[in-house]
Amino acid sequence: MSPMDFGLCIPCFANPGAAFFRTPRWSALDPKAAVEAGVQAERLGYDSLWMADHFIHGVDGGILEGWTTLSVLAGRTSRIQLGTIHMSDAFRQPSLTAKMTSTLDALSDGRFIFFFDAGWGLDEQHAYGYPDRPASERLERLDESLDLITQLWSGATVNYAGKHFHTNDAVCLPTPVRRPPIWLGEVRDDAYLDIIGRYADGWNSVPVSPQQFGERWAKVAAACTRA
């Protein structure tokens, strides 16, 4: 890996003005242009593409579905890494997430980066009929999900009996080309930081001041030390 890699967030929704940093101030969503931006990023030498995982977003609520778009980009590119931005645990069973991610990694020759999250966008979850769960339960489910997903990625038969999730002789083939790097983001309470310390290969923060970033990173580093 080079000292610094450069990634592009796919412009998958419209939000004119300077209020948000993941879209080029588009006044309207342009699905084809969003995909072409990712293809052009590979031509220009970017290292990674990142796709958000939302149902409703931007100025008019319109946004491309993240997993479908990332799959299209996997077929339109050949070298660039493919990452999710906070792929939501709340939207899918972890066994399904394991199957989806292992398949994409296999088909893209090991280019997938698994950026995961407990799912904090309650407004869109309510709109789409997903259940509202307290933060403590979402973190419990995130912890179990990461445990189950990494077991399924191994290709072994998995019988899982957790508090929230269960499998019976589940097999996840094809396996990933290599275990996808796991990224987690932001700083919340100690329970969340401990999940970062146990599972994460990478950590992400939204843009903050250097002082704020240092404070956040100190908490992440402490969680890694505890782990």
Coordinates of C-alpha atoms in Angstrom, one line a residue:
M1 CA 0.0 0.0 0.0
S2 CA 1.2 3.5 -0.8
P3 CA 1.7 6.1 2.0
M4 CA -1.5 7.7 0.9
D5 CA -4.3 6.3 -1.2
F6 CA -7.1 8.4 -2.8
G7 CA -10.7 7.4 -3.0
L8 CA -13.8 8.8 -4.7
C9 CA -17.3 8.8 -3.1
I10 CA -19.7 8.1 -6.0
P11 CA -22.0 11.1 -6.5
C12 CA -25.2 9.1 -5.9
F13 CA -27.6 11.8 -4.8
A14 CA -28.3 15.5 -5.4
N15 CA -27.6 18.3 -2.9
P16 CA -26.9 21.6 -4.5
G17 CA -24.8 24.0 -2.5
A18 CA -21.8 23.5 -0.2
A19 CA -23.6 21.8 2.7
F20 CA -22.4 18.3 1.9
F21 CA -19.1 16.9 0.8
R22 CA -20.0 13.7 -1.0
T23 CA -21.7 15.1 -4.1
P24 CA -20.6 17.7 -6.6
R25 CA -23.5 20.1 -5.8
W26 CA -25.8 18.3 -8.3
S27 CA -29.2 19.8 -8.6
A28 CA -30.7 16.5 -9.8
L29 CA -29.5 12.9 -9.5
D30 CA -28.0 11.5 -12.7
P31 CA -27.6 7.7 -12.4
K32 CA -25.6 7.1 -15.5
A33 CA -23.2 10.0 -14.8
A34 CA -22.7 8.7 -11.3
V35 CA -21.5 5.3 -12.6
E36 CA -19.3 7.0 -15.3
A37 CA -17.7 9.1 -12.5
G38 CA -16.5 5.8 -11.0
V39 CA -15.2 4.5 -14.3
Q40 CA -13.4 7.7 -14.9
A41 CA -11.8 7.6 -11.4
E42 CA -10.2 4.3 -12.2
R43 CA -8.9 5.8 -15.5
L44 CA -7.4 8.7 -13.6
G45 CA -5.6 6.4 -11.1
Y46 CA -7.7 6.6 -8.0
D47 CA -7.3 3.8 -5.6
S48 CA -10.8 3.2 -4.4
L49 CA -14.5 3.9 -5.0
W50 CA -17.0 4.3 -2.2
M51 CA -20.8 3.9 -2.4
A52 CA -23.3 5.0 0.3
D53 CA -26.0 2.7 1.7
H54 CA -29.1 4.8 2.1
F55 CA -32.7 4.6 0.9
I56 CA -33.5 8.3 1.1
H57 CA -31.0 11.1 0.9
G58 CA -30.2 14.4 -0.6
V59 CA -32.3 17.4 -1.6
D60 CA -35.2 15.4 -2.9
G61 CA -34.7 12.1 -1.1
G62 CA -33.4 10.5 -4.3
I63 CA -30.4 8.2 -4.1
L64 CA -29.1 5.2 -6.0
E65 CA -29.3 2.0 -4.1
G66 CA -25.8 1.3 -2.8
W67 CA -25.3 -2.4 -3.3
T68 CA -26.7 -2.5 -6.8
T69 CA -24.6 0.5 -7.8
L70 CA -21.4 -1.0 -6.4
S71 CA -22.1 -4.3 -8.2
V72 CA -22.5 -2.4 -11.5
L73 CA -19.2 -0.6 -10.8
A74 CA -17.5 -3.9 -10.1
G75 CA -18.4 -5.0 -13.7
R76 CA -17.3 -1.7 -15.2
T77 CA -13.9 -1.5 -13.6
S78 CA -10.9 -3.9 -13.3
R79 CA -8.4 -2.6 -10.8
I80 CA -9.9 -0.1 -8.3
Q81 CA -11.0 -1.1 -4.8
L82 CA -14.7 -1.1 -4.1
G83 CA -16.0 0.0 -0.7
T84 CA -19.3 0.6 1.0
I85 CA -19.8 3.7 3.2
H86 CA -21.4 2.6 6.3
M87 CA -23.2 -0.5 4.9
S88 CA -26.1 -0.7 7.3
D89 CA -26.5 -3.8 9.5
A90 CA -30.1 -2.7 10.0
F91 CA -31.1 -3.3 6.3
R92 CA -30.0 -7.0 6.0
Q93 CA -29.5 -10.2 7.9
P94 CA -25.8 -10.7 8.5
S95 CA -25.9 -14.1 6.8
L96 CA -27.2 -12.4 3.6
T97 CA -24.6 -9.7 4.0
A98 CA -21.9 -12.4 4.2
K99 CA -23.2 -14.0 1.0
M100 CA -23.4 -10.7 -0.9
T101 CA -20.0 -9.5 0.1
S102 CA -18.2 -12.8 -0.5
T103 CA -19.7 -13.1 -3.9
L104 CA -18.8 -9.5 -4.9
D105 CA -15.2 -10.0 -3.7
A106 CA -14.9 -13.3 -5.6
L107 CA -16.3 -11.7 -8.8
S108 CA -14.1 -8.6 -8.5
D109 CA -10.9 -10.6 -7.9
G110 CA -10.6 -9.5 -4.2
R111 CA -11.3 -5.8 -4.5
F112 CA -14.0 -5.4 -1.9
I113 CA -13.7 -3.3 1.3
F114 CA -16.3 -3.9 4.0
F115 CA -17.2 -0.6 5.7
F116 CA -20.0 -1.6 8.1
D117 CA -22.2 0.2 10.6
A118 CA -25.1 -0.6 13.0
G119 CA -27.5 1.6 11.1
W120 CA -28.2 5.0 12.6
G121 CA -30.5 6.6 9.9
L122 CA -33.8 6.2 11.8
D123 CA -35.9 8.4 9.5
E124 CA -35.3 6.3 6.4
Q125 CA -35.7 3.1 8.4
H126 CA -39.1 4.3 9.6
A127 CA -40.0 5.3 6.1
Y128 CA -39.2 1.8 4.7
G129 CA -40.9 -0.1 7.5
Y130 CA -37.8 -1.3 9.4
P131 CA -38.1 -1.7 13.2
D132 CA -36.8 0.9 15.5
R133 CA -34.3 -0.5 18.0
P134 CA -32.5 1.2 20.9
A135 CA -28.8 2.0 20.4
S136 CA -27.7 -0.7 22.8
E137 CA -29.5 -3.4 20.8
R138 CA -28.1 -2.1 17.5
L139 CA -24.6 -2.4 18.9
E140 CA -25.3 -6.0 20.2
R141 CA -26.6 -6.9 16.7
L142 CA -23.5 -5.3 15.1
D143 CA -21.2 -7.3 17.3
E144 CA -23.0 -10.5 16.5
S145 CA -23.2 -9.7 12.8
L146 CA -19.4 -9.2 12.5
D147 CA -18.8 -12.4 14.3
L148 CA -21.2 -14.3 12.1
I149 CA -20.0 -12.7 8.8
T150 CA -16.4 -13.4 9.5
Q151 CA -17.2 -17.0 10.3
L152 CA -19.2 -17.5 7.1
W153 CA -16.4 -15.9 5.0
S154 CA -14.2 -18.8 6.0
G155 CA -16.3 -21.2 4.0
A156 CA -16.9 -23.5 6.9
T157 CA -20.4 -24.8 7.8
V158 CA -21.6 -22.4 10.5
N159 CA -24.2 -23.2 13.1
Y160 CA -24.7 -19.9 15.0
A161 CA -26.8 -19.4 18.0
G162 CA -26.6 -15.8 19.1
K163 CA -29.0 -13.6 21.0
H164 CA -30.2 -11.9 17.8
F165 CA -29.1 -14.2 14.9
H166 CA -29.1 -17.9 14.1
T167 CA -27.9 -20.1 11.3
N168 CA -28.3 -23.9 10.7
D169 CA -25.6 -25.6 8.6
A170 CA -25.0 -22.4 6.7
V171 CA -22.3 -22.4 4.0
C172 CA -21.1 -19.3 2.3
L173 CA -19.5 -20.3 -1.0
P174 CA -17.7 -18.9 -2.9
T175 CA -15.5 -17.5 -0.2
P176 CA -13.9 -14.1 -0.7
V177 CA -10.6 -14.1 -2.5
R178 CA -9.1 -12.7 0.7
R179 CA -10.9 -11.7 3.9
P180 CA -12.2 -8.2 3.0
P181 CA -10.8 -5.4 5.1
I182 CA -13.3 -4.4 7.8
W183 CA -13.8 -0.7 8.4
L184 CA -15.9 0.9 11.1
G185 CA -16.5 4.6 11.5
E186 CA -17.0 7.5 13.9
V187 CA -16.7 7.5 17.7
R188 CA -19.6 6.7 19.9
D189 CA -19.7 5.1 23.3
D190 CA -17.2 2.6 24.8
A191 CA -19.3 -0.4 23.7
Y192 CA -19.0 0.8 20.1
L193 CA -15.3 1.6 20.5
D194 CA -14.7 -1.9 21.8
I195 CA -16.3 -3.4 18.6
I196 CA -13.8 -1.3 16.6
G197 CA -10.9 -2.6 18.6
R198 CA -12.0 -6.2 18.2
Y199 CA -12.9 -6.2 14.5
A200 CA -11.7 -3.2 12.5
D201 CA -8.8 -3.1 10.1
G202 CA -9.6 0.5 9.3
W203 CA -11.4 3.4 10.9
N204 CA -13.1 6.5 9.3
S205 CA -14.1 9.9 10.6
V206 CA -16.2 12.6 8.9
P207 CA -14.2 15.8 8.3
V208 CA -13.4 17.5 11.6
S209 CA -10.7 19.8 12.9
P210 CA -7.2 18.4 13.5
Q211 CA -7.8 18.8 17.3
Q212 CA -11.1 16.9 17.1
F213 CA -9.6 14.2 14.9
G214 CA -6.8 13.8 17.5
E215 CA -9.3 13.4 20.3
R216 CA -11.3 10.8 18.3
W217 CA -8.2 8.9 17.3
A218 CA -7.0 8.7 20.9
K219 CA -10.3 7.0 21.8
V220 CA -9.9 4.5 19.0
A221 CA -6.3 3.8 19.9
A222 CA -7.4 3.2 23.5
A223 CA -10.0 0.7 22.4
C224 CA -7.4 -1.1 20.3
T225 CA -5.2 -1.3 23.4
R226 CA -8.0 -2.8 25.4
A227 CA -8.7 -5.4 22.7

